[in-house]
CSV table of C-alpha atoms in Angstrom, one decimal:
chain,number,residue,atom,x,y,z
A,1,MET,CA,75.7,6.9,14.8
A,2,LEU,CA,73.3,6.0,17.6
A,3,ARG,CA,75.7,3.4,19.1
A,4,ALA,CA,78.4,6.0,19.4
A,5,GLU,CA,76.1,8.3,21.4
A,6,VAL,CA,75.8,5.7,24.1
A,7,ALA,CA,79.4,4.6,23.7
A,8,TRP,CA,78.6,0.9,23.3
A,9,SER,CA,80.8,-1.5,21.3
A,10,GLN,CA,79.2,-3.6,18.6
A,11,ALA,CA,79.6,-6.6,20.9
A,12,GLU,CA,77.9,-4.8,23.8
A,13,LEU,CA,74.9,-3.8,21.6
A,14,ALA,CA,74.8,-7.4,20.2
A,15,GLU,CA,74.5,-8.8,23.7
A,16,ARG,CA,71.7,-6.4,24.6
A,17,LEU,CA,69.8,-7.4,21.4
A,18,GLY,CA,70.6,-11.1,21.7
A,19,VAL,CA,72.2,-11.4,18.3
A,20,SER,CA,75.8,-11.8,17.1
A,21,ARG,CA,78.3,-9.0,16.6
A,22,GLN,CA,78.3,-9.9,12.9
A,23,THR,CA,74.6,-9.1,12.7
A,24,VAL,CA,75.0,-5.7,14.3
A,25,ASN,CA,77.9,-4.9,11.9
A,26,ALA,CA,75.8,-6.0,8.9
A,27,ILE,CA,72.9,-3.8,10.0
A,28,GLU,CA,75.2,-0.8,10.5
A,29,THR,CA,76.9,-1.2,7.2
A,30,GLY,CA,73.5,-1.4,5.5
A,31,LYS,CA,74.1,-4.9,4.1
A,32,TYR,CA,71.3,-6.5,6.1
A,33,ASP,CA,67.8,-5.3,6.9
A,34,PRO,CA,66.7,-6.6,10.3
A,35,SER,CA,63.4,-8.4,10.9
A,36,LEU,CA,60.6,-6.4,12.4
A,37,PRO,CA,61.1,-7.9,15.9
A,38,LEU,CA,64.8,-7.1,15.9
A,39,ALA,CA,64.0,-3.6,14.6
A,40,PHE,CA,61.6,-3.1,17.5
A,41,SER,CA,64.3,-4.4,19.9
A,42,LEU,CA,66.8,-1.9,18.5
A,43,ALA,CA,64.3,0.9,18.8
A,44,ARG,CA,63.5,-0.1,22.4
A,45,THR,CA,67.2,-0.4,23.3
A,46,PHE,CA,67.9,3.2,22.0
A,47,LYS,CA,64.5,4.5,23.4
A,48,ARG,CA,63.5,5.8,19.9
A,49,GLN,CA,60.8,5.2,17.4
A,50,ILE,CA,61.6,2.8,14.6
A,51,GLU,CA,61.2,5.6,12.0
A,52,GLU,CA,63.9,7.6,13.8
A,53,ILE,CA,66.4,4.7,13.3
A,54,PHE,CA,65.3,3.2,9.9
A,55,GLU,CA,64.4,4.9,6.7
A,56,ALA,CA,62.0,3.3,4.2
A,57,GLU,CA,63.4,3.0,0.7
A,58,PRO,CA,61.5,5.3,-1.7
A,59,ILE,CA,58.8,3.5,-3.6
A,60,PRO,CA,59.9,3.1,-7.3
A,61,THR,CA,57.6,5.0,-9.6
B,1,MET,CA,57.7,47.2,46.9
B,2,THR,CA,55.6,44.1,46.8
B,3,GLU,CA,56.0,41.2,49.0
B,4,GLN,CA,55.5,37.8,47.6
B,5,ASP,CA,54.5,34.7,49.4
B,6,PRO,CA,57.3,32.3,49.0
B,7,SER,CA,54.8,29.6,48.2
B,8,GLN,CA,53.4,31.7,45.3
B,9,ASN,CA,56.8,32.1,43.6
B,10,PRO,CA,55.9,31.5,39.9
B,11,ALA,CA,59.2,29.8,39.4
B,12,ASP,CA,58.2,27.1,41.7
B,13,ALA,CA,54.7,26.6,40.2
B,14,PRO,CA,54.4,23.6,38.0
B,15,VAL,CA,54.3,24.3,34.3
B,16,ASP,CA,50.9,23.3,32.9
B,17,PRO,CA,50.9,21.5,29.6
B,18,LEU,CA,50.0,23.7,26.8
B,19,TYR,CA,46.7,22.1,26.0
B,20,THR,CA,45.3,22.5,29.5
B,21,HIS,CA,44.9,26.3,29.1
B,22,PRO,CA,41.3,27.2,27.9
B,23,ALA,CA,42.7,29.6,25.3
B,24,SER,CA,45.3,27.3,24.0
B,25,PRO,CA,45.2,26.2,20.4
B,26,PHE,CA,46.8,22.9,21.4
B,27,THR,CA,43.5,21.5,22.5
B,28,GLN,CA,43.7,17.8,22.9
B,29,THR,CA,40.3,16.5,22.0
B,30,GLU,CA,41.0,12.7,21.7
B,31,VAL,CA,43.6,10.2,22.7
B,32,PRO,CA,46.0,9.1,20.0
B,33,THR,CA,44.9,6.1,18.0
B,34,PRO,CA,46.4,3.0,19.5
B,35,VAL,CA,48.8,1.1,17.3
B,36,ALA,CA,47.3,-1.9,15.5
B,37,PHE,CA,49.9,-4.3,16.8
B,38,ALA,CA,51.5,-4.1,20.2
B,39,SER,CA,55.3,-4.3,20.3
B,40,PRO,CA,56.6,-7.8,20.6
B,41,PRO,CA,57.8,-8.7,24.1
B,42,SER,CA,61.4,-8.0,24.8
B,43,PRO,CA,63.5,-11.1,23.9
B,44,THR,CA,65.5,-12.6,26.6
B,45,PRO,CA,69.1,-11.8,25.6
B,46,ALA,CA,71.0,-15.0,24.7
B,47,ILE,CA,74.2,-15.6,26.7
B,48,TYR,CA,77.1,-15.6,24.3
B,49,SER,CA,79.9,-16.6,26.6
B,50,THR,CA,83.0,-18.3,25.6
B,51,TRP,CA,82.0,-21.3,27.7
B,52,ILE,CA,78.8,-21.8,25.6
B,53,THR,CA,80.9,-21.6,22.4
B,54,TYR,CA,83.5,-24.0,23.7
B,55,ARG,CA,80.9,-26.4,25.1
B,56,THR,CA,79.3,-26.9,21.7
B,57,GLN,CA,82.7,-27.4,20.1
B,58,ILE,CA,83.8,-29.9,22.8
B,59,GLU,CA,80.5,-31.9,22.5
B,60,PHE,CA,80.8,-31.9,18.7
B,61,GLY,CA,84.5,-33.0,18.9
B,62,LEU,CA,83.7,-35.8,21.4
B,63,SER,CA,80.8,-37.1,19.5
B,64,MET,CA,82.8,-37.1,16.2
B,65,LEU,CA,85.5,-39.1,18.1
B,66,ALA,CA,82.9,-41.5,19.3
B,67,TYR,CA,81.6,-41.9,15.8
B,68,LEU,CA,85.1,-42.6,14.4
B,69,MET,CA,85.8,-45.2,17.2
B,70,VAL,CA,82.6,-47.0,16.6
B,71,LEU,CA,83.1,-46.9,12.8
B,72,VAL,CA,86.6,-48.3,13.0
B,73,GLY,CA,85.4,-50.9,15.5
B,74,SER,CA,82.5,-52.0,13.4
B,75,VAL,CA,84.5,-52.2,10.2
B,76,ILE,CA,87.1,-54.5,12.0
B,77,VAL,CA,84.4,-56.7,13.5
B,78,VAL,CA,82.5,-57.0,10.2
B,79,GLN,CA,85.7,-57.8,8.3
B,80,ALA,CA,86.6,-60.5,10.9
B,81,ASN,CA,83.2,-62.1,10.7
B,82,PRO,CA,82.1,-61.8,7.0
B,83,ASP,CA,79.6,-64.6,7.2
B,84,ALA,CA,77.9,-63.8,10.6
B,85,ASP,CA,74.2,-63.2,10.6
B,86,TRP,CA,74.6,-60.1,12.8
B,87,ARG,CA,77.1,-58.4,10.6
B,88,TYR,CA,74.5,-56.0,9.2
B,89,PHE,CA,73.6,-54.8,12.7
B,90,VAL,CA,77.2,-54.2,13.6
B,91,ALA,CA,77.8,-52.4,10.3
B,92,LEU,CA,74.9,-50.0,11.1
B,93,LEU,CA,76.2,-49.2,14.7
B,94,PRO,CA,78.1,-46.0,13.6
B,95,VAL,CA,74.8,-44.5,12.7
B,96,ALA,CA,73.9,-44.0,16.4
B,97,PRO,CA,76.9,-41.6,17.2
B,98,ALA,CA,76.4,-40.0,13.8
B,99,GLY,CA,72.8,-39.3,14.7
B,100,PHE,CA,74.0,-37.7,17.9
B,101,VAL,CA,76.3,-35.5,15.8
B,102,ILE,CA,73.4,-34.4,13.7
B,103,TRP,CA,71.3,-33.6,16.8
B,104,LEU,CA,74.1,-31.4,18.1
B,105,PHE,CA,74.3,-29.8,14.7
B,106,VAL,CA,70.6,-29.1,14.6
B,107,ARG,CA,70.7,-27.7,18.1
B,108,ALA,CA,73.6,-25.3,17.1
B,109,LEU,CA,71.6,-24.2,14.1
B,110,ALA,CA,68.6,-23.3,16.3
B,111,GLN,CA,70.9,-21.1,18.4
B,112,LEU,CA,71.9,-18.9,15.5
B,113,ASP,CA,70.5,-15.4,15.0
B,114,GLU,CA,68.5,-14.3,12.0
B,115,LEU,CA,71.4,-13.2,9.8
B,116,GLN,CA,73.4,-16.3,10.6
B,117,LYS,CA,70.4,-18.5,9.8
B,118,ARG,CA,70.0,-16.6,6.5
B,119,ILE,CA,73.7,-17.3,5.7
B,120,GLN,CA,73.2,-21.0,6.5
B,121,VAL,CA,70.1,-21.4,4.4
B,122,SER,CA,72.0,-19.8,1.4
B,123,ALA,CA,75.0,-22.1,2.1
B,124,PHE,CA,72.9,-25.2,2.3
B,125,GLY,CA,71.0,-24.3,-0.9
B,126,PHE,CA,74.3,-23.8,-2.7
B,127,SER,CA,75.8,-27.0,-1.3
B,128,LEU,CA,72.7,-29.0,-2.3
B,129,ALA,CA,72.6,-27.7,-5.8
B,130,ALA,CA,76.3,-28.1,-6.4
B,131,THR,CA,76.4,-31.6,-5.0
B,132,ALA,CA,73.3,-32.6,-7.1
B,133,LEU,CA,75.0,-31.2,-10.2
B,134,ILE,CA,78.2,-33.1,-9.6
B,135,THR,CA,76.7,-36.4,-8.5
B,136,PHE,CA,74.3,-36.4,-11.5
B,137,GLY,CA,77.1,-35.4,-13.8
B,138,TYR,CA,79.3,-38.2,-12.6
B,139,GLY,CA,76.3,-40.6,-12.7
B,140,PHE,CA,76.0,-39.9,-16.5
B,141,LEU,CA,79.8,-40.4,-16.8
B,142,GLU,CA,79.5,-43.8,-15.1
B,143,GLY,CA,77.0,-44.7,-17.7
B,144,ALA,CA,79.6,-43.9,-20.3
B,145,GLY,CA,82.2,-46.2,-18.7
B,146,MET,CA,83.9,-44.2,-15.9
B,147,PRO,CA,84.7,-46.3,-12.7
B,148,HIS,CA,82.0,-46.6,-10.0
B,149,LEU,CA,82.5,-44.4,-6.9
B,150,SER,CA,81.1,-45.1,-3.4
B,151,TRP,CA,78.0,-43.3,-2.2
B,152,THR,CA,80.0,-42.3,0.9
B,153,TYR,CA,81.7,-39.6,-1.2
B,154,VAL,CA,78.4,-37.6,-1.4
B,155,LEU,CA,78.4,-36.4,2.2
B,156,PRO,CA,82.0,-35.1,2.3
B,157,LEU,CA,81.4,-33.4,-1.0
B,158,MET,CA,78.3,-31.7,0.4
B,159,ALA,CA,80.2,-30.7,3.6
B,160,LEU,CA,83.0,-29.2,1.4
B,161,PHE,CA,80.6,-27.1,-0.6
B,162,TRP,CA,78.7,-26.1,2.6
B,163,GLY,CA,81.9,-24.9,4.3
B,164,ALA,CA,83.0,-23.0,1.3
B,165,ALA,CA,79.6,-21.4,0.8
B,166,THR,CA,79.4,-20.4,4.5
B,167,ALA,CA,82.7,-18.7,4.2
B,168,ILE,CA,81.7,-16.8,1.0
B,169,PHE,CA,78.2,-15.7,2.3
B,170,THR,CA,79.7,-14.7,5.7
B,171,TRP,CA,82.3,-12.6,3.9
B,172,ARG,CA,79.5,-10.9,1.8
B,173,TYR,CA,77.8,-9.6,4.9
B,174,ARG,CA,81.1,-8.2,6.3
Protein backbone atom coordinates (compact mmCIF):
# COMPACT_ATOMS: atom_id res chain seq x y z
CA MET A 1 0.00 0.00 0.00
CA LEU A 2 1.31 3.40 -1.03
CA ARG A 3 0.21 5.07 2.18
CA ALA A 4 2.22 2.61 4.26
CA GLU A 5 5.37 3.48 2.28
CA VAL A 6 5.23 7.05 3.46
CA ALA A 7 3.87 6.09 6.91
CA TRP A 8 0.84 8.37 6.80
CA SER A 9 -2.34 7.65 8.67
CA GLN A 10 -5.64 7.75 6.82
CA ALA A 11 -6.45 11.00 8.59
CA GLU A 12 -3.11 12.51 7.52
CA LEU A 13 -3.62 11.58 3.88
CA ALA A 14 -7.21 12.82 4.04
CA GLU A 15 -6.01 16.21 5.30
CA ARG A 16 -3.45 16.46 2.49
CA LEU A 17 -6.15 15.66 -0.08
CA GLY A 18 -8.79 17.89 1.52
CA VAL A 19 -11.29 15.05 1.94
CA SER A 20 -12.65 13.10 4.91
CA ARG A 21 -10.97 10.04 6.40
CA GLN A 22 -14.09 8.09 5.45
CA THR A 23 -13.40 8.85 1.77
CA VAL A 24 -9.76 7.73 1.98
CA ASN A 25 -10.91 4.50 3.63
CA ALA A 26 -13.58 3.88 0.96
CA ILE A 27 -11.01 4.39 -1.84
CA GLU A 28 -8.54 2.04 -0.16
CA THR A 29 -11.12 -0.69 0.31
CA GLY A 30 -12.20 -0.32 -3.33
CA LYS A 31 -15.76 0.65 -2.42
CA TYR A 32 -15.53 4.09 -4.01
CA ASP A 33 -13.87 5.27 -7.23
CA PRO A 34 -12.58 8.83 -6.78
CA SER A 35 -13.36 11.62 -9.22
CA LEU A 36 -10.69 12.57 -11.76
CA PRO A 37 -9.58 15.70 -9.82
CA LEU A 38 -9.23 13.66 -6.62
CA ALA A 39 -7.32 10.92 -8.49
CA PHE A 40 -4.95 13.60 -9.85
CA SER A 41 -4.51 14.98 -6.33
CA LEU A 42 -3.71 11.47 -5.06
CA ALA A 43 -1.17 10.93 -7.82
CA ARG A 44 0.42 14.31 -7.14
CA THR A 45 0.55 13.62 -3.41
CA PHE A 46 2.39 10.33 -3.95
CA LYS A 47 4.45 11.77 -6.86
CA ARG A 48 3.24 9.00 -9.18
CA GLN A 49 1.32 8.69 -12.41
CA ILE A 50 -2.38 7.94 -12.10
CA GLU A 51 -1.88 4.64 -13.96
CA GLU A 52 0.57 3.53 -11.27
CA ILE A 53 -2.06 3.99 -8.59
CA PHE A 54 -5.31 3.04 -10.31
CA GLU A 55 -6.07 0.19 -12.65
CA ALA A 56 -8.75 0.39 -15.29
CA GLU A 57 -11.36 -2.34 -15.14
CA PRO A 58 -11.11 -4.67 -18.13
CA ILE A 59 -13.57 -3.82 -20.89
CA PRO A 60 -16.27 -6.51 -21.01
CA THR A 61 -16.25 -8.38 -24.31
CA MET B 1 52.48 4.09 -14.55
CA THR B 2 50.17 6.79 -15.79
CA GLU B 3 49.42 9.93 -14.02
CA GLN B 4 45.92 11.22 -14.23
CA ASP B 5 44.89 14.79 -13.94
CA PRO B 6 42.57 14.87 -10.93
CA SER B 7 40.15 17.01 -12.89
CA GLN B 8 39.98 14.30 -15.58
CA ASN B 9 38.94 11.56 -13.17
CA PRO B 10 36.20 9.69 -15.07
CA ALA B 11 34.34 9.08 -11.84
CA ASP B 12 33.90 12.80 -11.45
CA ALA B 13 32.77 13.42 -14.99
CA PRO B 14 29.01 13.92 -15.35
CA VAL B 15 27.21 11.00 -16.91
CA ASP B 16 25.72 11.93 -20.23
CA PRO B 17 22.16 10.87 -20.91
CA LEU B 18 22.07 7.89 -23.25
CA TYR B 19 20.50 9.69 -26.17
CA THR B 20 23.23 12.37 -26.35
CA HIS B 21 25.82 9.91 -27.68
CA PRO B 22 25.95 9.91 -31.52
CA ALA B 23 25.95 6.11 -31.70
CA SER B 24 23.24 5.67 -29.17
CA PRO B 25 20.10 3.85 -30.26
CA PHE B 26 18.17 5.97 -27.78
CA THR B 27 18.03 8.92 -30.12
CA GLN B 28 15.48 11.41 -29.00
CA THR B 29 14.06 12.94 -32.12
CA GLU B 30 11.01 14.76 -30.79
CA VAL B 31 9.58 15.94 -27.56
CA PRO B 32 6.85 13.87 -25.97
CA THR B 33 3.34 14.77 -27.00
CA PRO B 34 1.88 17.12 -24.42
CA VAL B 35 -1.17 15.83 -22.59
CA ALA B 36 -4.46 17.10 -23.90
CA PHE B 37 -5.63 18.38 -20.55
CA ALA B 38 -3.41 19.97 -17.98
CA SER B 39 -3.67 18.64 -14.47
CA PRO B 40 -6.17 20.54 -12.36
CA PRO B 41 -4.69 23.01 -9.92
CA SER B 42 -3.89 21.62 -6.52
CA PRO B 43 -6.94 22.10 -4.32
CA THR B 44 -6.48 24.09 -1.17
CA PRO B 45 -6.72 21.51 1.60
CA ALA B 46 -9.77 22.15 3.74
CA ILE B 47 -9.18 22.59 7.42
CA TYR B 48 -10.86 19.78 9.32
CA SER B 49 -10.30 20.93 12.85
CA THR B 50 -12.47 20.06 15.81
CA TRP B 51 -13.26 23.77 16.18
CA ILE B 52 -14.84 23.88 12.71
CA THR B 53 -16.88 20.77 13.50
CA TYR B 54 -18.04 22.09 16.85
CA ARG B 55 -18.75 25.56 15.43
CA THR B 56 -21.22 24.11 12.93
CA GLN B 57 -22.91 22.07 15.65
CA ILE B 58 -23.08 25.02 18.05
CA GLU B 59 -24.55 27.29 15.36
CA PHE B 60 -27.05 24.60 14.41
CA GLY B 61 -28.04 24.00 18.04
CA LEU B 62 -28.43 27.72 18.79
CA SER B 63 -30.56 28.37 15.73
CA MET B 64 -32.76 25.36 16.53
CA LEU B 65 -33.16 26.77 20.05
CA ALA B 66 -34.09 30.17 18.58
CA TYR B 67 -36.60 28.47 16.29
CA LEU B 68 -38.25 26.60 19.18
CA MET B 69 -38.41 29.76 21.34
CA VAL B 70 -39.99 31.82 18.54
CA LEU B 71 -42.36 28.93 17.76
CA VAL B 72 -43.59 28.58 21.34
CA GLY B 73 -43.84 32.37 21.69
CA SER B 74 -45.83 32.80 18.50
CA VAL B 75 -48.19 29.94 19.36
CA ILE B 76 -48.87 31.50 22.80
CA VAL B 77 -49.43 34.95 21.30
CA VAL B 78 -51.70 33.66 18.53
CA GLN B 79 -53.78 31.60 20.99
CA ALA B 80 -54.16 34.61 23.28
CA ASN B 81 -55.30 36.83 20.37
CA PRO B 82 -57.40 34.57 18.16
CA ASP B 83 -59.24 37.46 16.50
CA ALA B 84 -56.38 39.91 15.94
CA ASP B 85 -55.68 40.99 12.36
CA TRP B 86 -51.91 40.49 12.80
CA ARG B 87 -52.15 36.88 14.02
CA TYR B 88 -51.10 35.50 10.62
CA PHE B 89 -47.84 37.47 10.70
CA VAL B 90 -47.06 36.27 14.21
CA ALA B 91 -47.88 32.69 13.23
CA LEU B 92 -45.37 32.96 10.38
CA LEU B 93 -42.55 34.35 12.57
CA PRO B 94 -40.91 30.91 13.26
CA VAL B 95 -40.19 30.65 9.53
CA ALA B 96 -37.34 33.18 9.92
CA PRO B 97 -35.16 31.11 12.35
CA ALA B 98 -36.17 27.98 10.43
CA GLY B 99 -34.81 29.62 7.27
CA PHE B 100 -31.56 30.29 9.09
CA VAL B 101 -31.37 26.61 10.09
CA ILE B 102 -31.83 25.68 6.43
CA TRP B 103 -29.08 28.11 5.40
CA LEU B 104 -26.71 26.48 7.93
CA PHE B 105 -27.72 23.09 6.60
CA VAL B 106 -27.02 24.05 2.98
CA ARG B 107 -23.68 25.52 4.02
CA ALA B 108 -22.76 22.28 5.82
CA LEU B 109 -23.71 20.31 2.68
CA ALA B 110 -21.42 22.49 0.55
CA GLN B 111 -18.48 21.64 2.83
CA LEU B 112 -18.84 17.89 2.33
CA ASP B 113 -16.39 16.01 0.13
CA GLU B 114 -17.41 14.03 -2.96
CA LEU B 115 -18.15 10.72 -1.24
CA GLN B 116 -20.13 12.39 1.54
CA LYS B 117 -22.11 14.32 -1.08
CA ARG B 118 -22.88 11.08 -2.90
CA ILE B 119 -24.10 9.53 0.36
CA GLN B 120 -26.32 12.55 1.03
CA VAL B 121 -27.81 12.52 -2.48
CA SER B 122 -28.69 8.83 -2.06
CA ALA B 123 -30.13 9.48 1.40
CA PHE B 124 -32.23 12.44 0.19
CA GLY B 125 -33.49 10.41 -2.74
CA PHE B 126 -34.51 7.56 -0.46
CA SER B 127 -36.12 9.94 2.02
CA LEU B 128 -38.10 11.73 -0.72
CA ALA B 129 -39.35 8.49 -2.25
CA ALA B 130 -40.26 6.89 1.07
CA THR B 131 -42.05 10.01 2.34
CA ALA B 132 -43.93 10.38 -0.94
CA LEU B 133 -45.04 6.76 -0.76
CA ILE B 134 -46.26 7.04 2.84
CA THR B 135 -47.99 10.44 2.49
CA PHE B 136 -49.72 9.36 -0.71
CA GLY B 137 -50.71 6.06 0.88
CA TYR B 138 -52.16 7.79 3.92
CA GLY B 139 -53.90 10.33 1.66
CA PHE B 140 -55.77 7.45 0.02
CA LEU B 141 -56.57 6.02 3.46
CA GLU B 142 -57.98 9.41 4.52
CA GLY B 143 -60.25 9.24 1.51
CA ALA B 144 -61.48 5.91 2.87
CA GLY B 145 -62.30 7.40 6.26
CA MET B 146 -59.06 7.43 8.33
CA PRO B 147 -58.61 10.54 10.58
CA HIS B 148 -56.93 13.61 9.05
CA LEU B 149 -53.29 14.18 10.05
CA SER B 150 -51.52 17.55 10.12
CA TRP B 151 -49.10 18.50 7.33
CA THR B 152 -46.45 19.22 9.94
CA TYR B 153 -45.87 15.46 10.25
CA VAL B 154 -44.35 15.39 6.75
CA LEU B 155 -41.05 17.08 7.62
CA PRO B 156 -40.26 14.95 10.73
CA LEU B 157 -41.08 11.84 8.66
CA MET B 158 -38.71 13.01 5.92
CA ALA B 159 -35.98 13.78 8.48
CA LEU B 160 -36.44 10.34 10.03
CA PHE B 161 -36.00 8.58 6.67
CA TRP B 162 -33.08 10.86 5.77
CA GLY B 163 -31.26 10.08 9.04
CA ALA B 164 -31.81 6.34 8.69
CA ALA B 165 -30.72 6.34 5.03
CA THR B 166 -27.59 8.41 5.83
CA ALA B 167 -26.60 5.83 8.45
CA ILE B 168 -27.23 2.91 6.05
CA PHE B 169 -25.39 4.45 3.07
CA THR B 170 -22.47 5.54 5.29
CA TRP B 171 -22.21 2.00 6.60
CA ARG B 172 -22.16 0.63 3.04
CA TYR B 173 -19.00 2.61 2.22
CA ARG B 174 -17.24 1.44 5.39
